[in-house]
Coordinates of C-alpha atoms in Angstrom, one line a residue:
M1 CA 104.5 -201.4 -134.7
L2 CA 103.5 -198.5 -132.5
L3 CA 100.1 -197.2 -133.5
T4 CA 99.8 -193.8 -131.7
L5 CA 96.8 -191.5 -132.2
L6 CA 96.5 -188.6 -132.2
V7 CA 121.3 -170.9 -137.2
G8 CA 123.2 -168.0 -137.5
A9 CA 122.5 -165.3 -140.0
A10 CA 119.6 -167.0 -141.7
P11 CA 117.2 -169.7 -140.5
L12 CA 117.2 -173.2 -142.1
F13 CA 113.5 -172.9 -142.8
S14 CA 110.8 -170.3 -142.6
F15 CA 108.7 -170.5 -139.4
A16 CA 106.5 -168.5 -137.1
Q17 CA 106.3 -168.7 -133.3
A18 CA 103.7 -167.5 -130.9
S19 CA 105.2 -164.5 -129.1
G20 CA 105.3 -164.5 -125.3
A21 CA 104.6 -168.2 -125.0
P22 CA 106.6 -169.7 -122.1
D23 CA 106.5 -173.3 -123.5
K24 CA 108.6 -174.5 -126.4
F25 CA 108.2 -177.5 -128.7
F26 CA 110.4 -180.5 -128.6
F27 CA 110.6 -183.3 -131.2
V28 CA 111.1 -186.8 -129.8
L29 CA 112.3 -189.7 -131.9
L30 CA 111.1 -192.9 -130.4
K31 CA 113.7 -195.7 -131.0
R32 CA 113.8 -199.4 -130.4
P33 CA 116.9 -200.1 -128.2
A34 CA 119.2 -202.9 -129.4
N35 CA 118.8 -204.6 -126.0
A36 CA 115.0 -204.1 -125.7
P37 CA 113.4 -206.9 -123.6
Q38 CA 111.4 -209.5 -125.3
L39 CA 107.7 -209.7 -124.3
D40 CA 105.1 -212.4 -124.9
K41 CA 101.9 -211.4 -126.7
D42 CA 99.9 -210.8 -123.6
A43 CA 102.5 -208.6 -121.9
A44 CA 103.1 -206.7 -125.2
G45 CA 99.4 -206.0 -125.5
K46 CA 99.1 -204.7 -122.0
L47 CA 102.2 -202.4 -122.5
Q48 CA 100.7 -201.1 -125.7
D49 CA 97.5 -200.3 -123.9
A50 CA 99.4 -198.4 -121.2
H51 CA 101.4 -196.6 -123.9
M52 CA 98.2 -195.5 -125.6
A53 CA 96.6 -194.4 -122.3
N54 CA 99.6 -192.3 -121.5
I55 CA 99.5 -190.6 -124.9
R56 CA 95.8 -189.7 -124.3
K57 CA 96.7 -188.4 -120.9
L58 CA 99.5 -186.2 -122.2
A59 CA 97.3 -184.9 -125.0
D60 CA 94.5 -184.0 -122.5
E61 CA 97.0 -182.2 -120.4
G62 CA 98.3 -180.2 -123.4
K63 CA 101.8 -181.6 -123.1
L64 CA 101.7 -183.7 -126.3
V65 CA 100.6 -181.9 -129.5
M66 CA 101.4 -184.6 -132.1
A67 CA 102.3 -188.2 -132.3
G68 CA 102.5 -191.0 -134.8
P69 CA 104.4 -194.2 -135.8
F70 CA 106.8 -194.8 -138.7
T71 CA 105.4 -197.6 -140.9
D72 CA 108.7 -198.8 -142.2
D73 CA 110.7 -201.4 -140.2
T74 CA 113.7 -199.6 -138.7
V75 CA 114.9 -198.8 -135.2
L76 CA 112.9 -195.6 -135.5
R77 CA 109.4 -196.5 -134.2
G78 CA 107.6 -193.1 -134.0
I79 CA 107.6 -189.5 -132.8
F80 CA 106.2 -187.3 -130.1
V81 CA 106.0 -183.6 -130.3
L82 CA 105.9 -182.2 -126.8
K83 CA 105.2 -178.8 -125.3
A84 CA 107.5 -178.0 -122.4
A85 CA 109.4 -175.1 -120.8
S86 CA 112.8 -176.8 -121.2
K87 CA 114.5 -179.8 -122.7
S88 CA 114.9 -181.4 -119.3
Q89 CA 111.1 -181.0 -118.7
A90 CA 110.5 -182.6 -122.2
E91 CA 112.8 -185.5 -121.1
E92 CA 110.7 -185.9 -118.0
I93 CA 107.4 -186.0 -120.0
A94 CA 108.8 -188.4 -122.5
G95 CA 110.1 -190.6 -119.7
S96 CA 106.6 -191.1 -118.3
D97 CA 105.8 -193.3 -121.2
P98 CA 105.3 -196.9 -120.0
A99 CA 107.1 -198.3 -123.1
I100 CA 110.2 -196.2 -122.3
K101 CA 110.0 -197.2 -118.6
A102 CA 110.0 -200.8 -119.7
G103 CA 113.0 -200.4 -122.0
R104 CA 111.0 -201.2 -125.1
L105 CA 111.6 -197.7 -126.4
S106 CA 114.1 -194.9 -125.9
A107 CA 113.6 -191.2 -126.5
E108 CA 116.0 -189.0 -128.5
I109 CA 114.9 -185.4 -127.9
H110 CA 115.6 -182.5 -130.2
G111 CA 114.8 -178.9 -129.7
P112 CA 113.6 -176.4 -129.2
W113 CA 111.7 -177.2 -132.5
L114 CA 110.7 -173.9 -134.1
V115 CA 107.5 -175.1 -135.6
D116 CA 104.5 -172.8 -136.3
P117 CA 101.9 -173.7 -133.6
G118 CA 99.2 -172.9 -136.1
A119 CA 100.4 -175.8 -138.4
I120 CA 99.4 -178.5 -135.8
H121 CA 95.7 -178.9 -135.0
T122 CA 95.7 -181.2 -132.0
K123 CA 92.0 -180.6 -131.1
D124 CA 90.9 -181.6 -134.6
A125 CA 92.4 -185.1 -134.2
A126 CA 90.2 -187.9 -135.4
Q127 CA 90.3 -191.7 -134.7
S128 CA 91.3 -192.4 -138.2
M129 CA 94.8 -192.0 -139.5
E130 CA 96.4 -190.4 -142.6
Q131 CA 99.7 -191.2 -144.3
Y132 CA 102.5 -188.8 -144.8
T133 CA 106.3 -188.9 -145.4
L134 CA 108.4 -187.5 -142.7
I135 CA 112.0 -186.5 -143.6
L136 CA 114.8 -186.0 -141.1
M137 CA 117.1 -183.3 -142.5
Y138 CA 120.6 -184.0 -141.4
S139 CA 123.6 -181.8 -142.1
T140 CA 126.5 -183.0 -144.2
E141 CA 130.2 -182.2 -143.9
K142 CA 129.5 -179.3 -146.3
W143 CA 127.4 -177.5 -143.7
D144 CA 129.4 -174.4 -142.9
R145 CA 127.9 -171.1 -141.8
N146 CA 131.0 -169.3 -142.8
S147 CA 130.9 -170.4 -146.4
P148 CA 129.6 -167.8 -148.9
A149 CA 127.9 -170.6 -150.9
F150 CA 126.1 -171.8 -147.8
L151 CA 125.0 -168.3 -146.8
E152 CA 123.7 -167.6 -150.3
V153 CA 121.5 -170.7 -150.1
A154 CA 120.5 -169.9 -146.5
K155 CA 119.2 -166.5 -147.7
Q156 CA 117.0 -168.1 -150.4
H157 CA 115.7 -171.1 -148.4
P158 CA 112.9 -169.6 -146.3
A159 CA 111.1 -168.2 -149.3
W160 CA 111.5 -171.6 -151.1
V161 CA 110.0 -173.5 -148.1
A162 CA 107.2 -171.0 -147.6
K163 CA 106.2 -171.5 -151.3
Q164 CA 106.2 -175.3 -150.9
V165 CA 103.8 -175.1 -147.9
E166 CA 101.6 -172.5 -149.6
Q167 CA 101.2 -174.7 -152.7
G168 CA 100.4 -177.7 -150.6
V169 CA 103.4 -179.7 -151.7
M170 CA 104.6 -179.8 -148.0
S171 CA 102.4 -180.0 -144.9
L172 CA 105.0 -178.7 -142.4
A173 CA 108.6 -177.7 -142.2
A174 CA 110.5 -176.4 -139.2
P175 CA 114.1 -176.2 -137.9
F176 CA 115.8 -177.0 -134.6
A177 CA 117.5 -174.4 -132.5
D178 CA 119.8 -176.8 -130.7
G179 CA 122.8 -176.8 -133.1
G180 CA 122.8 -180.6 -133.6
S181 CA 123.2 -182.5 -136.9
L182 CA 119.5 -182.9 -137.3
K183 CA 118.7 -179.5 -138.7
G184 CA 115.0 -179.8 -139.3
I185 CA 111.9 -181.8 -140.3
F186 CA 109.9 -181.8 -143.5
I187 CA 106.5 -183.5 -143.6
Y188 CA 105.0 -184.2 -147.0
P189 CA 101.4 -185.3 -147.7
L190 CA 102.9 -187.7 -150.3
A191 CA 103.9 -191.3 -150.7
P192 CA 107.6 -191.9 -149.9
V193 CA 108.6 -192.2 -153.6
D194 CA 107.0 -188.9 -154.4
A195 CA 108.4 -187.2 -151.3
A196 CA 111.9 -188.5 -152.2
K197 CA 111.6 -186.7 -155.6
A198 CA 110.2 -183.6 -154.0
V199 CA 112.9 -183.2 -151.4
Q200 CA 115.6 -183.4 -154.1
E201 CA 114.4 -180.0 -155.2
D202 CA 115.3 -178.4 -151.9
I203 CA 118.1 -176.0 -152.4
Y204 CA 120.1 -177.2 -149.4
V205 CA 119.8 -180.8 -150.7
K206 CA 120.9 -179.7 -154.2
G207 CA 123.9 -177.9 -152.7
G208 CA 124.9 -181.0 -150.8
F209 CA 124.4 -179.3 -147.4
I210 CA 121.6 -181.6 -146.2
A211 CA 121.2 -185.4 -146.5
P212 CA 117.5 -186.3 -146.2
E213 CA 116.4 -189.4 -144.3
I214 CA 113.0 -190.5 -145.5
H215 CA 110.4 -192.4 -143.6
P216 CA 106.7 -193.2 -144.2
W217 CA 104.7 -192.0 -141.2
I218 CA 101.1 -191.7 -140.0
T219 CA 99.2 -189.5 -137.6
A220 CA 95.6 -188.8 -136.7
K221 CA 93.5 -187.3 -139.4
G222 CA 93.0 -183.5 -138.9
V223 CA 96.2 -182.8 -137.0
L224 CA 98.0 -181.6 -140.2
S225 CA 96.7 -180.5 -143.6
P226 CA 95.2 -183.5 -145.4
G227 CA 97.4 -186.4 -146.1
L228 CA 96.9 -189.7 -148.0
P229 CA 94.3 -192.3 -146.8
F230 CA 95.9 -194.9 -144.6
K231 CA 94.9 -198.6 -144.8
V232 CA 96.2 -201.1 -142.4
A233 CA 97.9 -204.0 -144.2
P234 CA 96.0 -207.3 -144.0

C-alpha cells in the first residue's frame, strides 16, 4: 500500500476559486497497472523511499497540495492533487514520480478541479494521518444537461452541498471542468459505511444522475478539516 504524507447552466457542486491565480488544480488517480513489474522486498523499499522523497520535494515546491493512499485493496492506490498551469504540465509533474517511471503506478489526471483553495491546508500537514472516505462521483446514462429534471436538481445542488460542508458532514466537495464522466469528488470525515449512507442523500444520487464509487482514504492530519483517527493494522 502506498503511504503518502502529506457544466453548463449550473455547477455540479458549489465551490470558490481564487481570482487571478494562473495555476489550476488537477486531481490525479494513482493506479496499479495490470502489467506492473514485480519487485523484491529490497527494491520495493527503495522505490517507496524515492516515491516519498519526490512527494516531499513536490510539496516543498508548491506543486503538490494534497496526497494520500486508498486503504482498500483495488487498482486505485492513491491520489495527488497538483497545482499546475495546464493539464500537460500536471502530467509532467505526475510523471516525475519514481513509481510511475518504474511502471508500478500510472497516473489518470482529471481537471481542472474546481476546489476551494481554502479547503486544503498543506502547510498544516502533520506526520500523523487521519481517515476519510473519498467518493468518486461518476455520471450515469441519465446525466443530460438538456433534461428539465436534471436542470432542476442542478439548480438546487450547490446549496445542498454548501450546507453539508457547513454542518461538518462533508470535508470537501468540488467538481471537474473537463467534461469527463468523473464529475466531482466528495470527501467525508466518516467511516465508509457512514459515508455510503450520507452520499445516498445527495440529490444527484437520488435522481439517478450520479453513481458514487466509495473508497476509504487517508491523508496527513491538518490538511483537511478533522477526520477519524487512523491506526495502522497490525
